[in-house]
PDB file of C-alpha atoms in Angstrom:
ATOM      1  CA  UNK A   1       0.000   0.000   0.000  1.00  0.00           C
ATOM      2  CA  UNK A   2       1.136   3.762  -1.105  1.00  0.00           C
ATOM      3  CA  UNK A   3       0.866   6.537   0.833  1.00  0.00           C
ATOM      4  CA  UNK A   4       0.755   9.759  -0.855  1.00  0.00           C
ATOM      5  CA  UNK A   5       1.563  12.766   1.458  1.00  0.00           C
ATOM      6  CA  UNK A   6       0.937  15.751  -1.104  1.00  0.00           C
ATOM      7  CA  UNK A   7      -1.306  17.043  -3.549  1.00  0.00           C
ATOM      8  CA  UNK A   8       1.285  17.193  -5.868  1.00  0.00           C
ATOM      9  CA  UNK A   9       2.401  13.233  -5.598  1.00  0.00           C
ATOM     10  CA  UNK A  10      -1.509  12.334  -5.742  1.00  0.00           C
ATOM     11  CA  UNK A  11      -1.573  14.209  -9.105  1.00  0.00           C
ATOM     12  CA  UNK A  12       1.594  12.556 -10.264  1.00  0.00           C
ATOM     13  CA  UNK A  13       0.673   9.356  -9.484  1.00  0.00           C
ATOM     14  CA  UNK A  14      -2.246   9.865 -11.517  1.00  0.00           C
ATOM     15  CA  UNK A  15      -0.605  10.969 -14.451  1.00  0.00           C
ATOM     16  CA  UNK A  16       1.695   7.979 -14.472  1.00  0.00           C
ATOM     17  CA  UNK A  17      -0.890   5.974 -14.335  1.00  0.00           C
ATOM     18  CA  UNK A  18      -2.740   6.932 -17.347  1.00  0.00           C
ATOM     19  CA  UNK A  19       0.534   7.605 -19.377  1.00  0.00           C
ATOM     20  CA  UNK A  20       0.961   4.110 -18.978  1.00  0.00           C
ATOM     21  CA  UNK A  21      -2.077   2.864 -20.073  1.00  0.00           C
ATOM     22  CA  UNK A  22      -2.032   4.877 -23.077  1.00  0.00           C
ATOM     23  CA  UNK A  23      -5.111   3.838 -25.688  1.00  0.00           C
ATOM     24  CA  UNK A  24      -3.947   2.316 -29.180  1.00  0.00           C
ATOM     25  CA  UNK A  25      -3.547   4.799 -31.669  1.00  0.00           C
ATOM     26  CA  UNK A  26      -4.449   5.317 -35.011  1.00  0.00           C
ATOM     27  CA  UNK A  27      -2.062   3.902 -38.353  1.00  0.00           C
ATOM     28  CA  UNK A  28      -0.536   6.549 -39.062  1.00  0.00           C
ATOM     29  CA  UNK A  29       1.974   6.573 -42.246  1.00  0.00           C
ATOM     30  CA  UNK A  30       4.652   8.035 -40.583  1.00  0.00           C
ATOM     31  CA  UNK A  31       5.264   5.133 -38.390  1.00  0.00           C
ATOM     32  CA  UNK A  32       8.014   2.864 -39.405  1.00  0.00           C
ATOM     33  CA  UNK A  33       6.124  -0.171 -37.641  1.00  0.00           C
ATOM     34  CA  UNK A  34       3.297   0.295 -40.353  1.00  0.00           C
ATOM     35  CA  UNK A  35       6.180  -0.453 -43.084  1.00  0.00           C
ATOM     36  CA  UNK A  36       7.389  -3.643 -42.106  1.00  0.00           C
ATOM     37  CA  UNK A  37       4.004  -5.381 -42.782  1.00  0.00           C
ATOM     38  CA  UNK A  38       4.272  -6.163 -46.453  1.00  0.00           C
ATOM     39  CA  UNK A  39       0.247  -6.347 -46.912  1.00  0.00           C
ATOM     40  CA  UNK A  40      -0.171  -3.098 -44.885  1.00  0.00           C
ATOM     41  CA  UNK A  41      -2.338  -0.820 -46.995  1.00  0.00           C
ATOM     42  CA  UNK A  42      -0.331   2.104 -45.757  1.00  0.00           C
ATOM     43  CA  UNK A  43       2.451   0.701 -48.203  1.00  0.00           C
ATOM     44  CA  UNK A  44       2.032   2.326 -51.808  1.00  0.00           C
ATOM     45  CA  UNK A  45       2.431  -0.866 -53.474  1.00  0.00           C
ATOM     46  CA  UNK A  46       0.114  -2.368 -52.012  1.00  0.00           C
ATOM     47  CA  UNK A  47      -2.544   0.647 -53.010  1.00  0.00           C
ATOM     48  CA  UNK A  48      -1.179   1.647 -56.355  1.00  0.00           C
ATOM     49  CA  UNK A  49      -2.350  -1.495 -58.644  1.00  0.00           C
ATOM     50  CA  UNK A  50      -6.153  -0.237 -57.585  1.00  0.00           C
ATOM     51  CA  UNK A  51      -5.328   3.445 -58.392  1.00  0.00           C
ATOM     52  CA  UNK A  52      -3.461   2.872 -61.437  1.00  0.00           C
ATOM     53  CA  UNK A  53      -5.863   3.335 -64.500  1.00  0.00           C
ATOM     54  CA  UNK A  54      -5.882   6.871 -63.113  1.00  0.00           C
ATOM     55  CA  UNK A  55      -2.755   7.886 -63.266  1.00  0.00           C
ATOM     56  CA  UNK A  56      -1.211   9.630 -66.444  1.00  0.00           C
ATOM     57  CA  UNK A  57       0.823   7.274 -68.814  1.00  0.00           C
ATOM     58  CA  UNK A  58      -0.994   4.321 -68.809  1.00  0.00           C
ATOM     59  CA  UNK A  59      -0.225   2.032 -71.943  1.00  0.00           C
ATOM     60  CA  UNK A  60      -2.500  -0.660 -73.233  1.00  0.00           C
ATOM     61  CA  UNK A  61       0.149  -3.216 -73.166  1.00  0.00           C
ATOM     62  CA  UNK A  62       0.408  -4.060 -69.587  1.00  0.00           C
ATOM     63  CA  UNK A  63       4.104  -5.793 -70.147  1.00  0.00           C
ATOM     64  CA  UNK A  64       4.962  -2.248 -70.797  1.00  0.00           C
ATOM     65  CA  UNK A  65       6.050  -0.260 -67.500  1.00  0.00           C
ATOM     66  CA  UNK A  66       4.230   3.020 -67.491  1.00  0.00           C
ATOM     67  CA  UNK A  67       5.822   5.889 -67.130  1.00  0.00           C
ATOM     68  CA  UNK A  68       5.042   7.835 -64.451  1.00  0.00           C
ATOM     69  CA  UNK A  69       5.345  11.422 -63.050  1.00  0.00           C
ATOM     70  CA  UNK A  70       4.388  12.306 -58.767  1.00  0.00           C
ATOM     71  CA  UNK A  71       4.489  15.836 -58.644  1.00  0.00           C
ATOM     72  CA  UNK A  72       4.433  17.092 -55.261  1.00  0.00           C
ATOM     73  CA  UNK A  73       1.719  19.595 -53.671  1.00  0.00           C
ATOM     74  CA  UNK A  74       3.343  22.240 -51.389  1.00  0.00           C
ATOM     75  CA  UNK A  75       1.425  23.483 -48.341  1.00  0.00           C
ATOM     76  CA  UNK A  76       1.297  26.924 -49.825  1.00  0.00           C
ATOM     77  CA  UNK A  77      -0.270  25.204 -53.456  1.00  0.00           C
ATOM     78  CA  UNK A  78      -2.839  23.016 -50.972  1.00  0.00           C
ATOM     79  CA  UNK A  79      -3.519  26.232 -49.311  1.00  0.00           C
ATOM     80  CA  UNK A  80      -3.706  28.311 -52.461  1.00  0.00           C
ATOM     81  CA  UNK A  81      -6.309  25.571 -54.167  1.00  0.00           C
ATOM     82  CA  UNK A  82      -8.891  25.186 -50.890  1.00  0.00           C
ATOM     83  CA  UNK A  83      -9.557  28.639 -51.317  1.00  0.00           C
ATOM     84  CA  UNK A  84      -9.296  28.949 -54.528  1.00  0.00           C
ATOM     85  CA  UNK A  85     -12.527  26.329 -54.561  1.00  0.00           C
ATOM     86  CA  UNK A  86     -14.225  28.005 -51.611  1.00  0.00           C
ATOM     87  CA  UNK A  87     -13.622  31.065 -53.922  1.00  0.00           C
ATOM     88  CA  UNK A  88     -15.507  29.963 -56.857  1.00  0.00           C
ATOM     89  CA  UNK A  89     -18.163  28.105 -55.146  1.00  0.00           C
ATOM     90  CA  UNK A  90     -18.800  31.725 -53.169  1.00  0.00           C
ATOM     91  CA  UNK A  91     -18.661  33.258 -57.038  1.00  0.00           C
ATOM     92  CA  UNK A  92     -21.276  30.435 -58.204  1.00  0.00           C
ATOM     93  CA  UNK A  93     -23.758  30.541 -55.666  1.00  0.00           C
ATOM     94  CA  UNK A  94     -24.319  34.281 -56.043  1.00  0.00           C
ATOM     95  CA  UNK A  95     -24.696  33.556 -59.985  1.00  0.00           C
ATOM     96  CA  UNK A  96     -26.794  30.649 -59.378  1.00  0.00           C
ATOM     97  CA  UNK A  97     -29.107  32.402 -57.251  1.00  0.00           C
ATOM     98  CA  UNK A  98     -29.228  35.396 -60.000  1.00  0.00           C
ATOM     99  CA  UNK A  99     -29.883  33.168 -62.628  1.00  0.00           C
ATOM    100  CA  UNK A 100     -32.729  31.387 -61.078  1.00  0.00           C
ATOM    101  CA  UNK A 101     -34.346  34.881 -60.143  1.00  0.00           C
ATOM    102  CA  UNK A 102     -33.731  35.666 -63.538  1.00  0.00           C
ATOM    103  CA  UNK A 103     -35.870  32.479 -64.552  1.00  0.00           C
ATOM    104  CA  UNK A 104     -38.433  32.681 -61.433  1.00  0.00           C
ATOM    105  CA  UNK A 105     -39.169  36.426 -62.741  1.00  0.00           C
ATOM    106  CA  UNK A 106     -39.582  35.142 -65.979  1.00  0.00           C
ATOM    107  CA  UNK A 107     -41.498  32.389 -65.614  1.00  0.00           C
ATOM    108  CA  UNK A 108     -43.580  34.379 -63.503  1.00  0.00           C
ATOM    109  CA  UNK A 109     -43.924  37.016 -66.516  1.00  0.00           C
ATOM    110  CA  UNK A 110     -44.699  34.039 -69.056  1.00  0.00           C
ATOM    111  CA  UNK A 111     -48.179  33.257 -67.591  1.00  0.00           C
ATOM    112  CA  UNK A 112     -46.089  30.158 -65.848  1.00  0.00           C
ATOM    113  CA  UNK A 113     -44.468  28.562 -68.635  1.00  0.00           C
ATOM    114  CA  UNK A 114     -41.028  26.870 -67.660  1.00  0.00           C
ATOM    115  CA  UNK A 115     -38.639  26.426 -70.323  1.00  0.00           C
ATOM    116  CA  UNK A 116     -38.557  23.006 -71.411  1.00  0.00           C
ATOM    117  CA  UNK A 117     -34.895  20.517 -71.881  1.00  0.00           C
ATOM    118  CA  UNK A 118     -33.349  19.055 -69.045  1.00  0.00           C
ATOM    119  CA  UNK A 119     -36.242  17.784 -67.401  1.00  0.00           C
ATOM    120  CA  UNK A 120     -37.173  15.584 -70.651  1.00  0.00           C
ATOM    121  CA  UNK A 121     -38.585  18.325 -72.288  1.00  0.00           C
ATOM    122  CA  UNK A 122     -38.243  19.715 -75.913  1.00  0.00           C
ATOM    123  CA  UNK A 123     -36.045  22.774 -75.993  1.00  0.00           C
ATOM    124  CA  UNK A 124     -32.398  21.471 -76.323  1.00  0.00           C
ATOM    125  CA  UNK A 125     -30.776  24.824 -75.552  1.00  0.00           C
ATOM    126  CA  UNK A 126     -31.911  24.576 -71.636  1.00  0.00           C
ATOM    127  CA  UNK A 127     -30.429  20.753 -71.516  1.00  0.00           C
ATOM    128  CA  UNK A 128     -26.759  21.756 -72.525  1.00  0.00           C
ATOM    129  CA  UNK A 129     -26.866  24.206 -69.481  1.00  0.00           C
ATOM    130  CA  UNK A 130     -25.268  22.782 -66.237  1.00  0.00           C
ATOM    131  CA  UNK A 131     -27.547  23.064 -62.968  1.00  0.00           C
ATOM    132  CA  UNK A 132     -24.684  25.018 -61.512  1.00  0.00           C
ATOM    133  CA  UNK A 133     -22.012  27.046 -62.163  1.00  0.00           C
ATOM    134  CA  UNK A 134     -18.716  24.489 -60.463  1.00  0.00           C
ATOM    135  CA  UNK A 135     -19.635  22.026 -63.195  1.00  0.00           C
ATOM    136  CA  UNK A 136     -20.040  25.016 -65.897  1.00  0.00           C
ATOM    137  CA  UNK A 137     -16.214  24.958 -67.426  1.00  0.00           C
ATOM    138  CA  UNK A 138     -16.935  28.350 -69.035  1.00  0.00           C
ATOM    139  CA  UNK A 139     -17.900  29.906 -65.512  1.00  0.00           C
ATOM    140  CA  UNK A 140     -14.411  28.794 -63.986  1.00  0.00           C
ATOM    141  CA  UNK A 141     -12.130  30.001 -66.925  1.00  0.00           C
ATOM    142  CA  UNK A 142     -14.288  33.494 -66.755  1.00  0.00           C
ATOM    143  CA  UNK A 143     -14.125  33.406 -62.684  1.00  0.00           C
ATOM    144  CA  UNK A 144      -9.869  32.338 -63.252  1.00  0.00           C
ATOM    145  CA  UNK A 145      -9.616  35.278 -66.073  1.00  0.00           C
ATOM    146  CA  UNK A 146     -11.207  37.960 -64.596  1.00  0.00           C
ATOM    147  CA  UNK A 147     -11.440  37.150 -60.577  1.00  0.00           C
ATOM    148  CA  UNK A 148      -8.190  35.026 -59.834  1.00  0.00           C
ATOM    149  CA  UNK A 149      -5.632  37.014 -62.125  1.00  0.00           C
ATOM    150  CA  UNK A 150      -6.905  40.181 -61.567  1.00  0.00           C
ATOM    151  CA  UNK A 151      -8.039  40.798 -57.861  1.00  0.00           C
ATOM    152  CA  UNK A 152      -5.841  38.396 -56.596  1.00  0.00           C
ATOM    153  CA  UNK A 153      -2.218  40.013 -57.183  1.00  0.00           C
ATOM    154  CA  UNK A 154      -3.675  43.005 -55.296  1.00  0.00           C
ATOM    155  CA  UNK A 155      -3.374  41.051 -52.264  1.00  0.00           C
ATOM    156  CA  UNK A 156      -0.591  40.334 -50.435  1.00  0.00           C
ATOM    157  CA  UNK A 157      -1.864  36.639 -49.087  1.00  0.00           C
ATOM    158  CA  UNK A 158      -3.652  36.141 -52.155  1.00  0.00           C
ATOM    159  CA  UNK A 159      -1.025  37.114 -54.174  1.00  0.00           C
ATOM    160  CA  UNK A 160       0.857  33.969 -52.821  1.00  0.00           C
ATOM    161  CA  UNK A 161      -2.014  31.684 -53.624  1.00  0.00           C
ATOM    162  CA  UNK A 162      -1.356  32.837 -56.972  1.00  0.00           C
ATOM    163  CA  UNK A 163       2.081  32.515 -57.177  1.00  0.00           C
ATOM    164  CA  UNK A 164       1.642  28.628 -55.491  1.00  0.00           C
ATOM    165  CA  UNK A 165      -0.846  28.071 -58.305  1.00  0.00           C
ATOM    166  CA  UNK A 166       1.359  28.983 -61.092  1.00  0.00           C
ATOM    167  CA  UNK A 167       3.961  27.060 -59.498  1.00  0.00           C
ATOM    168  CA  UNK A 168       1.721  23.807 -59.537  1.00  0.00           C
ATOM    169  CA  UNK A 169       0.775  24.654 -62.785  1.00  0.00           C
ATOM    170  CA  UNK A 170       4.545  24.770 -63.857  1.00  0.00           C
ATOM    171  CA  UNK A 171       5.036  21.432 -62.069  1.00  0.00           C
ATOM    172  CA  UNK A 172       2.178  19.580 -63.686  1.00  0.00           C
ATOM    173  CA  UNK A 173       2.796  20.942 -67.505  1.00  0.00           C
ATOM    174  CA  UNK A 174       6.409  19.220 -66.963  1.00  0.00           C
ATOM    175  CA  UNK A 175       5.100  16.081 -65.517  1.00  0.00           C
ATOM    176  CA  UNK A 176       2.497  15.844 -68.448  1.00  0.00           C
ATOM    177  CA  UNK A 177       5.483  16.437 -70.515  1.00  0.00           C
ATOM    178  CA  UNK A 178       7.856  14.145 -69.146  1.00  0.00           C
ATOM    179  CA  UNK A 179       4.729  11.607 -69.316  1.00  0.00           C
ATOM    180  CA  UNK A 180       4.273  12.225 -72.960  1.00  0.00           C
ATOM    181  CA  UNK A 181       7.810  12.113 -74.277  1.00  0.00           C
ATOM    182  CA  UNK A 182       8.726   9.683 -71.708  1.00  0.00           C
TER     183      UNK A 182
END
């Protein structure tokens, strides 16, 4: 039996005690425990066979090694591209929302008629249109052109999103070329 004879040892003694029945953690990549297991999935071998008809140089003969290019994302690019995303999906929205006012107000001034297309109606025009503006590839390269190379150099912190942008971009033209002339 212990005795403790201060607040201090009582907390101590209490400390030790659950240091030393720590809970199991998590994998976690950086452990090198998790790379002496040669089925862990944490091992990119063992993960890249299921990823691999997404990666760039793929050939159709599979006796052929692809080629392949890993071009690294800094913090600053990972950074730069969440809120690049958050950026345009702020953009969107508020054109969204316009353009379905625009369409509520004219529906409204059309005695109720709703243009017809991608609901399985007739007018083909309204069925090329995407339901929102992320998916609308003409949105983004006006948002990029006029919104992203414009505003954002005025900025100091965006102005480094920008520059860790280009710098991906740089990175993944090279690794597309290096993929394509092998």
């Amino acid at each position: 039996m212990q005795v403790a004879l201060s607040l201090n040892a009582l907390k101590k003694r209490e400390h030790e005690e659950k240091s030393s029945a720590a809970a199991p953690t998590r994998p976690s990549y950086w452990k090198p425990e998790n790379h002496v297991d040669e089925k862990s999935a944490l091992r990119v071998e063992n993960w890249q066979p299921r990823i691999s008809h997404l990666m760039l140089g793929k050939e159709r003969n599979e006796s052929i090694r692809p080629s392949r290019k890993i071009v690294k994302v800094t913090h600053a690019a990972g950074v730069a591209i969440m809120r690049y995303v958050e950026e345009a999906k702020m953009y969107g929205n508020i054109r969204d929302s316009k353009i379905k006012q625009q369409q509520q107000q004219q529906m409204a001034g059309s005695n109720n008629t709703r243009p017809r297309g991608e609901d399985g109606d007739d007018d083909p025009d309204s069925a090329l249109l995407p339901k929102d503006s992320m998916s609308n590839p003409v949105f983004l390269r006006a948002h990029w052109e006029q919104v992203v190379l414009k505003e954002w150099p005025k900025s100091n912190t965006r102005s480094k999103w920008l520059e860790a942008l280009k710098d991906l971009e740089e990175s993944l033209d090279s690794a597309i070329q290096d993929v394509i002339h092998g």
